Amino acid sequence: MAKYTLIATAAMGIEALVAREIKSLGFEDVVVENGRVLFKADEAGIVKANLWLRTADRVKLRVGEFKATSFDELFEKTKALPWHMFIPRNGQFPVLGKSHKSKLFSVSDCQAIVKKAIVDKLKTIQNIQGMLIEDGPLFRVEVSILKDIVTLTIDTTGREGLHKRGYRVDQGEAPLKETLAASLVLLTNWNADLPFVDPFCGSGTIPIEAALIGHNIAPGSFRSFASEDWHWIGKKRWNEARQEAEDLANYDQKLEIIGSDIDHRMINVSKANADEVGLSDSIAFKQMQVKDFTTKSEYGYVVTNPPYGERLNDRPYVEKLYSDMGNVFTKLDTWSVYVLTSHEGFEQFYGKPATKKRKLFNGFIKTDYYQYFGKRPRRED
């Protein structure tokens, strides 16, 4: 099987985490760059990466990379690439584009030129007269130009990114992306034998992602991908990969995951989302204020994305919530607590400085991930 260069796109701040996932899946030649991770894989690897990557946004296949400072150069070098190896006679290939700090700055012109170059290549190689009939499988092409270096890719994931797991029946006003929720969980040392709590669960994304991780369920199990319809990968390979993922799932793992929220409507949404993915028995959702949280467990993890107070009117309410959190969780010194918020005064209201902070982006919002490490379990001699 051929080896391809794949690009896993990633949100700023979690590239290293995406790279760790890619390495854990057995891929080689992993290179971390800003906003993306490059690695080598064959056809089966394209399938595996889409099914299993929890924190990446998309998986793209790099068709070519070259320098271009003129439209003629862009056209000729694009046409020279082996597009016929990937796109069939009836393949749909819309061209997306972006350009930064480059002589070729008109994105619409670059898109049109790349489209024309691919059309010319396919018509020549496939001996097609007249127009191409694009009514077949989807091959989303992207032309990305950075400092005059052109990268041409085909998106193996599809119209919707990897964060669209397929289980979200409903959501709140500002839902956390599933990929970021999985990142928050994977940035902790939580394991499936310990309690896991999200006291601001909203539509249940963090608890659901934790349950998927705890049961070792592939996050792509519940959705389809563009490359499922690609002739050179084949349905058989996808079916085998899905069956292997099902065999690797550990449904017998007992989980103690709790999601709570003050809004009873969001609890109903969370339950519906968990039910959609078959995890109703793995997560307990309940309406509760954070100040009422109690536990008898000696060790556990809190991972949460509380309100930020982005609007000035919300600040007093949010700061009171942070204070309530501190009153509850700072007493649990054997528990580890992880909180994502954009509020720069969080530690002051929580009442304790974080053990560690990590900068992350929730969409376009710059946030900090405040990490409070609990005392380790005592070892028996």
mmCIF file of C-alpha atoms in Angstrom:
data_model
loop_
_atom_site.group_PDB
_atom_site.id
_atom_site.type_symbol
_atom_site.label_atom_id
_atom_site.label_comp_id
_atom_site.label_asym_id
_atom_site.label_seq_id
_atom_site.Cartn_x
_atom_site.Cartn_y
_atom_site.Cartn_z
ATOM 1 C CA MET A 1 0.000 0.000 0.000
ATOM 2 C CA ALA A 2 1.133 3.545 -0.743
ATOM 3 C CA LYS A 3 2.297 5.875 2.011
ATOM 4 C CA TYR A 4 0.731 9.310 2.109
ATOM 5 C CA THR A 5 1.518 12.451 4.059
ATOM 6 C CA LEU A 6 -1.509 13.250 6.188
ATOM 7 C CA ILE A 7 -2.169 16.488 8.041
ATOM 8 C CA ALA A 8 -4.221 16.450 11.235
ATOM 9 C CA THR A 9 -5.381 20.006 11.830
ATOM 10 C CA ALA A 10 -5.523 21.098 15.453
ATOM 11 C CA ALA A 11 -6.708 24.007 17.571
ATOM 12 C CA MET A 12 -3.951 26.262 18.856
ATOM 13 C CA GLY A 13 -2.414 24.936 22.059
ATOM 14 C CA ILE A 14 -3.227 21.250 21.633
ATOM 15 C CA GLU A 15 -0.902 20.308 18.755
ATOM 16 C CA ALA A 16 1.315 18.269 21.114
ATOM 17 C CA LEU A 17 -1.730 16.401 22.419
ATOM 18 C CA VAL A 18 -2.850 15.581 18.877
ATOM 19 C CA ALA A 19 0.689 14.363 18.122
ATOM 20 C CA ARG A 20 0.585 12.144 21.220
ATOM 21 C CA GLU A 21 -2.676 10.613 20.002
ATOM 22 C CA ILE A 22 -1.242 10.043 16.523
ATOM 23 C CA LYS A 23 1.840 8.303 17.937
ATOM 24 C CA SER A 24 -0.315 6.149 20.229
ATOM 25 C CA LEU A 25 -2.181 4.920 17.122
ATOM 26 C CA GLY A 26 1.129 3.671 15.724
ATOM 27 C CA PHE A 27 1.764 6.255 13.012
ATOM 28 C CA GLU A 28 5.295 7.285 12.045
ATOM 29 C CA ASP A 29 7.243 10.386 10.964
ATOM 30 C CA VAL A 30 5.153 12.631 13.204
ATOM 31 C CA VAL A 31 5.991 16.335 12.839
ATOM 32 C CA VAL A 32 4.336 19.027 14.984
ATOM 33 C CA GLU A 33 3.729 22.473 13.497
ATOM 34 C CA ASN A 34 1.507 25.422 14.417
ATOM 35 C CA GLY A 35 -2.105 24.350 14.006
ATOM 36 C CA ARG A 36 -1.296 20.985 12.464
ATOM 37 C CA VAL A 37 0.511 17.667 12.848
ATOM 38 C CA LEU A 38 1.982 15.838 9.845
ATOM 39 C CA PHE A 39 2.388 12.065 9.739
ATOM 40 C CA LYS A 40 2.750 9.192 7.288
ATOM 41 C CA ALA A 41 0.029 6.600 6.731
ATOM 42 C CA ASP A 42 -1.384 4.201 4.143
ATOM 43 C CA GLU A 43 -5.025 3.777 3.075
ATOM 44 C CA ALA A 44 -5.867 1.864 6.257
ATOM 45 C CA GLY A 45 -4.224 4.663 8.244
ATOM 46 C CA ILE A 46 -6.552 7.242 6.710
ATOM 47 C CA VAL A 47 -9.479 5.207 8.014
ATOM 48 C CA LYS A 48 -7.917 4.626 11.438
ATOM 49 C CA ALA A 49 -7.029 8.294 11.952
ATOM 50 C CA ASN A 50 -10.572 9.460 11.175
ATOM 51 C CA LEU A 51 -12.186 6.843 13.394
ATOM 52 C CA TRP A 52 -9.896 7.246 16.409
ATOM 53 C CA LEU A 53 -8.532 10.797 16.681
ATOM 54 C CA ARG A 54 -10.351 12.509 19.522
ATOM 55 C CA THR A 55 -8.648 15.911 19.559
ATOM 56 C CA ALA A 56 -7.850 16.721 15.895
ATOM 57 C CA ASP A 57 -10.209 18.847 13.776
ATOM 58 C CA ARG A 58 -9.716 17.168 10.388
ATOM 59 C CA VAL A 59 -7.490 14.688 8.558
ATOM 60 C CA LYS A 60 -6.245 15.971 5.205
ATOM 61 C CA LEU A 61 -4.218 14.195 2.549
ATOM 62 C CA ARG A 62 -1.386 16.304 1.161
ATOM 63 C CA VAL A 63 -1.306 15.991 -2.634
ATOM 64 C CA GLY A 64 1.591 18.400 -3.089
ATOM 65 C CA GLU A 65 3.560 21.327 -1.738
ATOM 66 C CA PHE A 66 5.589 23.886 -3.713
ATOM 67 C CA LYS A 67 6.568 27.547 -3.964
ATOM 68 C CA ALA A 68 4.535 29.794 -6.281
ATOM 69 C CA THR A 69 4.682 33.560 -6.743
ATOM 70 C CA SER A 70 2.656 33.845 -9.979
ATOM 71 C CA PHE A 71 -0.685 32.496 -11.178
ATOM 72 C CA ASP A 72 1.048 30.714 -14.077
ATOM 73 C CA GLU A 73 3.343 28.949 -11.630
ATOM 74 C CA LEU A 74 0.386 27.988 -9.435
ATOM 75 C CA PHE A 75 -1.475 26.571 -12.440
ATOM 76 C CA GLU A 76 1.411 24.538 -13.903
ATOM 77 C CA LYS A 77 2.616 23.099 -10.600
ATOM 78 C CA THR A 78 -0.923 22.195 -9.557
ATOM 79 C CA LYS A 79 -1.601 20.501 -12.895
ATOM 80 C CA ALA A 80 1.620 18.477 -12.563
ATOM 81 C CA LEU A 81 0.312 16.722 -9.421
ATOM 82 C CA PRO A 82 -1.298 13.221 -9.621
ATOM 83 C CA TRP A 83 -4.927 14.259 -9.079
ATOM 84 C CA HIS A 84 -6.133 11.332 -11.201
ATOM 85 C CA MET A 85 -4.839 8.924 -8.548
ATOM 86 C CA PHE A 86 -7.415 10.239 -6.104
ATOM 87 C CA ILE A 87 -10.367 11.841 -7.922
ATOM 88 C CA PRO A 88 -12.493 9.627 -10.220
ATOM 89 C CA ARG A 89 -14.237 10.733 -13.434
ATOM 90 C CA ASN A 90 -17.376 11.842 -11.605
ATOM 91 C CA GLY A 91 -15.778 13.056 -8.347
ATOM 92 C CA GLN A 92 -17.004 16.305 -6.804
ATOM 93 C CA PHE A 93 -14.076 18.548 -5.935
ATOM 94 C CA PRO A 94 -14.984 21.996 -4.636
ATOM 95 C CA VAL A 95 -11.863 24.079 -3.984
ATOM 96 C CA LEU A 96 -11.490 26.019 -0.738
ATOM 97 C CA GLY A 97 -8.662 28.450 -0.124
ATOM 98 C CA LYS A 98 -6.700 30.674 2.215
ATOM 99 C CA SER A 99 -3.604 32.838 1.808
ATOM 100 C CA HIS A 100 -1.355 34.553 4.338
ATOM 101 C CA LYS A 101 1.722 36.722 3.832
ATOM 102 C CA SER A 102 2.005 35.680 0.168
ATOM 103 C CA LYS A 103 2.258 37.365 -3.235
ATOM 104 C CA LEU A 104 -0.795 35.372 -4.361
ATOM 105 C CA PHE A 105 -3.205 36.977 -1.911
ATOM 106 C CA SER A 106 -6.481 36.804 -3.864
ATOM 107 C CA VAL A 107 -8.060 33.650 -2.478
ATOM 108 C CA SER A 108 -10.879 33.542 -5.039
ATOM 109 C CA ASP A 109 -8.398 33.751 -7.942
ATOM 110 C CA CYS A 110 -6.216 31.018 -6.404
ATOM 111 C CA GLN A 111 -9.257 28.772 -5.978
ATOM 112 C CA ALA A 112 -10.321 29.301 -9.591
ATOM 113 C CA ILE A 113 -6.828 28.587 -10.935
ATOM 114 C CA VAL A 114 -6.416 25.417 -8.865
ATOM 115 C CA LYS A 115 -9.853 24.225 -9.982
ATOM 116 C CA LYS A 116 -8.994 24.827 -13.661
ATOM 117 C CA ALA A 117 -5.630 23.060 -13.293
ATOM 118 C CA ILE A 118 -7.225 19.962 -11.750
ATOM 119 C CA VAL A 119 -9.956 19.920 -14.422
ATOM 120 C CA ASP A 120 -7.337 20.079 -17.176
ATOM 121 C CA LYS A 121 -5.335 17.277 -15.560
ATOM 122 C CA LEU A 122 -8.324 14.959 -15.124
ATOM 123 C CA LYS A 123 -9.675 15.586 -18.631
ATOM 124 C CA THR A 124 -6.260 14.873 -20.152
ATOM 125 C CA ILE A 125 -5.506 11.709 -18.159
ATOM 126 C CA GLN A 126 -9.060 10.335 -18.245
ATOM 127 C CA ASN A 127 -9.617 11.342 -21.899
ATOM 128 C CA ILE A 128 -12.780 13.323 -21.164
ATOM 129 C CA GLN A 129 -14.343 15.613 -23.748
ATOM 130 C CA GLY A 130 -16.566 18.495 -22.668
ATOM 131 C CA MET A 131 -17.422 19.305 -19.053
ATOM 132 C CA LEU A 132 -16.723 17.093 -16.058
ATOM 133 C CA ILE A 133 -19.867 15.651 -14.488
ATOM 134 C CA GLU A 134 -19.328 16.119 -10.745
ATOM 135 C CA ASP A 135 -22.075 13.933 -9.303
ATOM 136 C CA GLY A 136 -19.996 11.325 -7.464
ATOM 137 C CA PRO A 137 -18.071 11.103 -4.152
ATOM 138 C CA LEU A 138 -16.832 14.275 -2.436
ATOM 139 C CA PHE A 139 -13.145 15.321 -2.553
ATOM 140 C CA ARG A 140 -12.831 18.719 -0.864
ATOM 141 C CA VAL A 141 -9.631 20.317 -2.159
ATOM 142 C CA GLU A 142 -7.918 23.096 -0.233
ATOM 143 C CA VAL A 143 -5.255 25.489 -1.515
ATOM 144 C CA SER A 144 -3.393 26.969 1.445
ATOM 145 C CA ILE A 145 -0.640 29.534 0.798
ATOM 146 C CA LEU A 146 1.717 30.674 3.553
ATOM 147 C CA LYS A 147 4.725 32.865 2.731
ATOM 148 C CA ASP A 148 4.471 31.807 -0.955
ATOM 149 C CA ILE A 149 4.505 28.073 -0.090
ATOM 150 C CA VAL A 150 1.430 26.370 -1.557
ATOM 151 C CA THR A 151 0.011 23.296 0.148
ATOM 152 C CA LEU A 152 -2.686 21.369 -1.730
ATOM 153 C CA THR A 153 -4.764 18.880 0.214
ATOM 154 C CA ILE A 154 -7.873 16.714 -0.065
ATOM 155 C CA ASP A 155 -10.032 16.526 3.056
ATOM 156 C CA THR A 156 -10.536 12.864 4.031
ATOM 157 C CA THR A 157 -12.966 13.741 6.832
ATOM 158 C CA GLY A 158 -15.827 15.423 4.973
ATOM 159 C CA ARG A 159 -17.962 18.533 5.127
ATOM 160 C CA GLU A 160 -18.192 18.301 8.905
ATOM 161 C CA GLY A 161 -15.069 18.230 11.077
ATOM 162 C CA LEU A 162 -14.133 15.468 13.512
ATOM 163 C CA HIS A 163 -15.825 17.343 16.374
ATOM 164 C CA LYS A 164 -19.158 16.340 14.846
ATOM 165 C CA ARG A 165 -19.329 12.936 16.528
ATOM 166 C CA GLY A 166 -22.970 12.366 15.628
ATOM 167 C CA TYR A 167 -24.449 12.114 19.110
ATOM 168 C CA ARG A 168 -25.514 15.714 19.777
ATOM 169 C CA VAL A 169 -29.327 15.724 19.679
ATOM 170 C CA ASP A 170 -29.523 19.189 21.227
ATOM 171 C CA GLN A 171 -27.198 21.781 22.751
ATOM 172 C CA GLY A 172 -27.036 24.955 24.822
ATOM 173 C CA GLU A 173 -26.172 28.490 23.784
ATOM 174 C CA ALA A 174 -22.378 28.069 23.678
ATOM 175 C CA PRO A 175 -21.638 24.350 23.337
ATOM 176 C CA LEU A 176 -18.091 23.126 23.887
ATOM 177 C CA LYS A 177 -16.642 21.410 20.828
ATOM 178 C CA GLU A 178 -16.355 17.674 21.343
ATOM 179 C CA THR A 179 -12.686 17.754 20.309
ATOM 180 C CA LEU A 180 -11.893 20.370 22.967
ATOM 181 C CA ALA A 181 -13.889 18.450 25.577
ATOM 182 C CA ALA A 182 -11.859 15.314 24.804
ATOM 183 C CA SER A 183 -8.667 17.395 25.044
ATOM 184 C CA LEU A 184 -9.641 18.638 28.507
ATOM 185 C CA VAL A 185 -10.064 15.035 29.648
ATOM 186 C CA LEU A 186 -6.873 13.765 28.013
ATOM 187 C CA LEU A 187 -4.837 16.601 29.561
ATOM 188 C CA THR A 188 -5.564 15.095 32.984
ATOM 189 C CA ASN A 189 -4.257 11.889 34.544
ATOM 190 C CA TRP A 190 -7.775 10.522 35.046
ATOM 191 C CA ASN A 191 -8.283 6.819 34.563
ATOM 192 C CA ALA A 192 -11.558 4.947 34.281
ATOM 193 C CA ASP A 193 -11.347 3.496 37.804
ATOM 194 C CA LEU A 194 -11.717 6.911 39.449
ATOM 195 C CA PRO A 195 -14.797 9.138 39.851
ATOM 196 C CA PHE A 196 -15.175 11.915 37.256
ATOM 197 C CA VAL A 197 -17.341 14.987 37.833
ATOM 198 C CA ASP A 198 -18.424 17.949 35.690
ATOM 199 C CA PRO A 199 -20.513 20.352 37.834
ATOM 200 C CA PHE A 200 -21.338 22.643 34.867
ATOM 201 C CA CYS A 201 -22.102 19.946 32.303
ATOM 202 C CA GLY A 202 -24.345 21.967 29.963
ATOM 203 C CA SER A 203 -25.320 19.586 27.145
ATOM 204 C CA GLY A 204 -23.094 16.848 28.596
ATOM 205 C CA THR A 205 -20.150 17.042 26.214
ATOM 206 C CA ILE A 206 -17.324 16.626 28.751
ATOM 207 C CA PRO A 207 -18.930 13.663 30.606
ATOM 208 C CA ILE A 208 -19.817 11.974 27.294
ATOM 209 C CA GLU A 209 -16.274 12.377 25.950
ATOM 210 C CA ALA A 210 -14.915 11.027 29.254
ATOM 211 C CA ALA A 211 -17.209 7.995 28.957
ATOM 212 C CA LEU A 212 -16.063 7.360 25.369
ATOM 213 C CA ILE A 213 -12.464 7.452 26.599
ATOM 214 C CA GLY A 214 -13.242 5.316 29.637
ATOM 215 C CA HIS A 215 -14.870 2.630 27.481
ATOM 216 C CA ASN A 216 -12.237 2.975 24.718
ATOM 217 C CA ILE A 217 -14.961 3.716 22.158
ATOM 218 C CA ALA A 218 -13.725 5.192 18.870
ATOM 219 C CA PRO A 219 -15.151 8.742 18.620
ATOM 220 C CA GLY A 220 -15.874 8.321 14.907
ATOM 221 C CA SER A 221 -18.051 5.255 15.438
ATOM 222 C CA PHE A 222 -21.320 7.177 15.135
ATOM 223 C CA ARG A 223 -20.772 9.178 11.938
ATOM 224 C CA SER A 224 -19.793 8.876 8.290
ATOM 225 C CA PHE A 225 -16.773 10.279 6.449
ATOM 226 C CA ALA A 226 -16.166 11.522 2.893
ATOM 227 C CA SER A 227 -13.408 8.960 2.313
ATOM 228 C CA GLU A 228 -15.827 6.084 2.943
ATOM 229 C CA ASP A 229 -16.949 6.588 -0.660
ATOM 230 C CA TRP A 230 -13.475 6.750 -2.189
ATOM 231 C CA HIS A 231 -12.856 3.851 -4.574
ATOM 232 C CA TRP A 232 -9.151 3.564 -3.795
ATOM 233 C CA ILE A 233 -9.830 3.066 -0.080
ATOM 234 C CA GLY A 234 -12.932 0.909 -0.398
ATOM 235 C CA LYS A 235 -15.921 0.046 1.788
ATOM 236 C CA LYS A 236 -14.327 -3.228 2.871
ATOM 237 C CA ARG A 237 -11.454 -1.443 4.599
ATOM 238 C CA TRP A 238 -13.876 0.865 6.398
ATOM 239 C CA ASN A 239 -16.111 -2.012 7.495
ATOM 240 C CA GLU A 240 -13.134 -3.937 8.851
ATOM 241 C CA ALA A 241 -11.890 -0.882 10.762
ATOM 242 C CA ARG A 242 -15.316 -0.272 12.284
ATOM 243 C CA GLN A 243 -15.553 -3.902 13.362
ATOM 244 C CA GLU A 244 -12.085 -3.739 14.899
ATOM 245 C CA ALA A 245 -13.071 -0.580 16.793
ATOM 246 C CA GLU A 246 -16.180 -2.328 18.102
ATOM 247 C CA ASP A 247 -14.062 -5.275 19.263
ATOM 248 C CA LEU A 248 -11.659 -2.929 21.090
ATOM 249 C CA ALA A 249 -14.423 -1.139 23.006
ATOM 250 C CA ASN A 250 -14.529 -2.068 26.701
ATOM 251 C CA TYR A 251 -18.205 -1.823 27.548
ATOM 252 C CA ASP A 252 -17.705 -3.809 30.759
ATOM 253 C CA GLN A 253 -15.559 -1.089 32.329
ATOM 254 C CA LYS A 254 -17.457 0.316 35.311
ATOM 255 C CA LEU A 255 -17.513 4.110 35.234
ATOM 256 C CA GLU A 256 -18.496 6.628 37.890
ATOM 257 C CA ILE A 257 -19.135 9.773 35.852
ATOM 258 C CA ILE A 258 -21.416 12.537 37.107
ATOM 259 C CA GLY A 259 -22.637 15.555 35.172
ATOM 260 C CA SER A 260 -24.607 18.222 36.977
ATOM 261 C CA ASP A 261 -26.038 21.616 36.087
ATOM 262 C CA ILE A 262 -28.353 24.146 37.703
ATOM 263 C CA ASP A 263 -30.542 24.192 34.566
ATOM 264 C CA HIS A 264 -32.950 21.236 34.473
ATOM 265 C CA ARG A 265 -33.452 21.733 30.715
ATOM 266 C CA MET A 266 -29.745 21.141 30.079
ATOM 267 C CA ILE A 267 -29.885 17.981 32.185
ATOM 268 C CA ASN A 268 -32.618 16.677 29.868
ATOM 269 C CA VAL A 269 -30.478 17.610 26.845
ATOM 270 C CA SER A 270 -27.456 15.833 28.379
ATOM 271 C CA LYS A 271 -29.479 12.695 28.995
ATOM 272 C CA ALA A 272 -30.773 12.714 25.407
ATOM 273 C CA ASN A 273 -27.245 13.128 24.026
ATOM 274 C CA ALA A 274 -25.866 10.329 26.211
ATOM 275 C CA ASP A 275 -28.767 8.085 25.231
ATOM 276 C CA GLU A 276 -28.044 8.749 21.536
ATOM 277 C CA VAL A 277 -24.555 7.318 21.969
ATOM 278 C CA GLY A 278 -25.649 4.434 24.212
ATOM 279 C CA LEU A 279 -24.006 5.763 27.373
ATOM 280 C CA SER A 280 -27.036 6.324 29.594
ATOM 281 C CA ASP A 281 -25.860 3.673 32.059
ATOM 282 C CA SER A 282 -22.339 5.093 32.242
ATOM 283 C CA ILE A 283 -23.163 8.686 33.228
ATOM 284 C CA ALA A 284 -25.401 10.015 36.012
ATOM 285 C CA PHE A 285 -26.839 13.439 35.168
ATOM 286 C CA LYS A 286 -28.580 15.452 37.855
ATOM 287 C CA GLN A 287 -29.802 19.000 38.460
ATOM 288 C CA MET A 288 -27.667 20.519 41.201
ATOM 289 C CA GLN A 289 -25.871 23.701 42.214
ATOM 290 C CA VAL A 290 -22.102 23.376 42.506
ATOM 291 C CA LYS A 291 -22.185 24.469 46.159
ATOM 292 C CA ASP A 292 -24.272 21.398 47.006
ATOM 293 C CA PHE A 293 -21.709 18.875 45.691
ATOM 294 C CA THR A 294 -20.586 16.240 48.186
ATOM 295 C CA THR A 295 -18.679 12.980 47.815
ATOM 296 C CA LYS A 296 -17.573 10.015 49.888
ATOM 297 C CA SER A 297 -14.861 9.063 47.389
ATOM 298 C CA GLU A 298 -11.332 9.716 48.613
ATOM 299 C CA TYR A 299 -9.940 10.362 45.128
ATOM 300 C CA GLY A 300 -11.475 11.731 41.970
ATOM 301 C CA TYR A 301 -11.345 14.278 39.152
ATOM 302 C CA VAL A 302 -13.325 17.409 38.393
ATOM 303 C CA VAL A 303 -13.135 18.629 34.794
ATOM 304 C CA THR A 304 -15.382 21.521 33.903
ATOM 305 C CA ASN A 305 -16.100 24.485 31.630
ATOM 306 C CA PRO A 306 -18.100 26.899 33.801
ATOM 307 C CA PRO A 307 -19.613 30.209 32.643
ATOM 308 C CA TYR A 308 -16.919 32.812 31.873
ATOM 309 C CA GLY A 309 -18.777 36.045 32.599
ATOM 310 C CA GLU A 310 -17.875 37.501 29.209
ATOM 311 C CA ARG A 311 -20.716 40.016 29.586
ATOM 312 C CA LEU A 312 -20.197 42.558 32.369
ATOM 313 C CA ASN A 313 -23.699 41.975 33.743
ATOM 314 C CA ASP A 314 -22.854 38.303 34.314
ATOM 315 C CA ARG A 315 -19.600 38.960 36.210
ATOM 316 C CA PRO A 316 -20.961 39.080 39.809
ATOM 317 C CA TYR A 317 -22.949 35.858 39.320
ATOM 318 C CA VAL A 318 -19.986 34.042 37.736
ATOM 319 C CA GLU A 319 -17.528 35.215 40.383
ATOM 320 C CA LYS A 320 -19.882 33.936 43.079
ATOM 321 C CA LEU A 321 -19.916 30.557 41.259
ATOM 322 C CA TYR A 322 -16.116 30.447 41.309
ATOM 323 C CA SER A 323 -16.149 31.224 45.022
ATOM 324 C CA ASP A 324 -18.682 28.425 45.600
ATOM 325 C CA MET A 325 -16.445 26.049 43.646
ATOM 326 C CA GLY A 326 -13.479 26.958 45.812
ATOM 327 C CA ASN A 327 -15.443 26.420 49.014
ATOM 328 C CA VAL A 328 -16.338 22.902 47.862
ATOM 329 C CA PHE A 329 -13.288 21.636 45.989
ATOM 330 C CA THR A 330 -10.355 23.128 47.909
ATOM 331 C CA LYS A 331 -11.437 20.974 50.848
ATOM 332 C CA LEU A 332 -11.047 17.857 48.685
ATOM 333 C CA ASP A 333 -7.246 17.960 48.675
ATOM 334 C CA THR A 334 -6.941 14.434 47.253
ATOM 335 C CA TRP A 335 -9.111 15.321 44.263
ATOM 336 C CA SER A 336 -7.688 16.897 41.105
ATOM 337 C CA VAL A 337 -9.624 19.852 39.684
ATOM 338 C CA TYR A 338 -9.384 21.208 36.119
ATOM 339 C CA VAL A 339 -11.245 24.359 35.114
ATOM 340 C CA LEU A 340 -11.403 26.103 31.720
ATOM 341 C CA THR A 341 -12.312 29.788 31.766
ATOM 342 C CA SER A 342 -11.412 33.110 30.149
ATOM 343 C CA HIS A 343 -11.869 34.981 33.441
ATOM 344 C CA GLU A 344 -8.381 36.153 34.417
ATOM 345 C CA GLY A 345 -9.371 36.565 38.066
ATOM 346 C CA PHE A 346 -10.480 32.948 38.471
ATOM 347 C CA GLU A 347 -7.813 31.967 41.024
ATOM 348 C CA GLN A 348 -8.644 34.977 43.195
ATOM 349 C CA PHE A 349 -12.329 34.026 43.460
ATOM 350 C CA TYR A 350 -11.612 30.294 43.702
ATOM 351 C CA GLY A 351 -9.322 31.067 46.608
ATOM 352 C CA LYS A 352 -6.258 29.112 45.578
ATOM 353 C CA PRO A 353 -3.529 29.450 42.926
ATOM 354 C CA ALA A 354 -3.464 26.710 40.310
ATOM 355 C CA THR A 355 -0.715 24.081 40.340
ATOM 356 C CA LYS A 356 -0.356 24.690 36.619
ATOM 357 C CA LYS A 357 -2.019 26.732 33.849
ATOM 358 C CA ARG A 358 -2.257 26.013 30.151
ATOM 359 C CA LYS A 359 -3.408 28.430 27.451
ATOM 360 C CA LEU A 360 -6.149 27.038 25.210
ATOM 361 C CA PHE A 361 -8.661 28.482 22.767
ATOM 362 C CA ASN A 362 -12.365 27.765 23.092
ATOM 363 C CA GLY A 363 -13.318 28.743 19.562
ATOM 364 C CA PHE A 364 -11.981 32.292 19.280
ATOM 365 C CA ILE A 365 -12.001 32.874 23.041
ATOM 366 C CA LYS A 366 -8.589 32.845 24.707
ATOM 367 C CA THR A 367 -8.842 30.796 27.883
ATOM 368 C CA ASP A 368 -6.694 29.296 30.615
ATOM 369 C CA TYR A 369 -6.959 25.702 31.790
ATOM 370 C CA TYR A 370 -6.457 25.922 35.557
ATOM 371 C CA GLN A 371 -5.086 22.654 36.929
ATOM 372 C CA TYR A 372 -5.133 21.729 40.612
ATOM 373 C CA PHE A 373 -3.336 18.454 41.288
ATOM 374 C CA GLY A 374 -4.699 16.385 44.156
ATOM 375 C CA LYS A 375 -2.520 14.464 46.607
ATOM 376 C CA ARG A 376 -1.457 11.071 45.231
ATOM 377 C CA PRO A 377 -2.886 7.856 46.725
ATOM 378 C CA ARG A 378 -0.719 6.455 49.511
ATOM 379 C CA ARG A 379 1.255 3.388 48.586
ATOM 380 C CA GLU A 380 0.887 0.277 50.691
ATOM 381 C CA ASP A 381 4.218 -1.146 51.923
#
